[in-house]
Amino acid sequence: SLLLCWGYLQFTSPPEPPFTKEDAVAFATSSKGTKIEKFPEDIGTKEDHIEGYHVTRETKAEETSEEVYRVTFVEHWEKGDDTGTYTFSFQVEKGSSLLINEQGEVPPYY
């Protein structure tokens, strides 16, 4: 009878909602005290001026397999001839994230 009760609860429990691209971005940007907190908390771009640099930061995401996403943060800076781009990506699934790529040069104002 215990097995029947468990089966009934499994059958009648509402299914978990899907883990979406927006959920992945929210999870990846939830850390405080890291460089990620300077990026948009939603998919999109924001601009800033830091120590004379024109800075553009972008947060983007793509699904790589069912409910698994690559969340990428791109930072581009420019001050006269001094320009650069720094990119890092995480693989994010419900409850976990893993740094999978980091390239470019760290911005001079960090």
Coordinates of C-alpha atoms in Angstrom, one line a residue, residues 24-25 27-29 36 59-64 68-74 87-94 96-103:
A24 CA 19.4 30.1 -16.5
V25 CA 20.3 33.8 -16.8
F27 CA 20.7 31.7 -11.8
A28 CA 24.0 32.8 -13.4
T29 CA 23.6 36.4 -12.4
I36 CA 29.0 39.1 -13.0
T59 CA 24.4 39.0 -21.2
K60 CA 23.1 36.3 -23.7
A61 CA 22.0 32.7 -23.5
E62 CA 21.4 29.8 -25.8
E63 CA 20.0 26.3 -25.1
T64 CA 22.6 23.6 -25.8
V68 CA 20.8 23.1 -20.4
Y69 CA 22.0 26.6 -21.4
R70 CA 25.2 28.4 -22.3
V71 CA 25.1 31.8 -20.6
T72 CA 27.7 34.2 -22.0
F73 CA 28.9 37.5 -20.7
V74 CA 30.7 39.8 -23.1
T87 CA 34.1 37.0 -22.8
F88 CA 33.3 34.2 -20.3
S89 CA 30.6 31.5 -20.5
F90 CA 28.9 29.1 -18.1
Q91 CA 27.0 26.0 -18.7
V92 CA 23.9 26.3 -16.6
E93 CA 21.2 23.8 -15.7
K94 CA 18.8 23.8 -12.8
S96 CA 24.3 24.4 -11.0
S97 CA 26.6 26.4 -13.2
L98 CA 30.1 25.6 -14.5
L99 CA 32.6 28.0 -16.2
I100 CA 33.2 26.5 -19.6
N101 CA 35.0 29.3 -21.5
E102 CA 37.0 32.4 -20.8
Q103 CA 38.8 34.4 -23.4

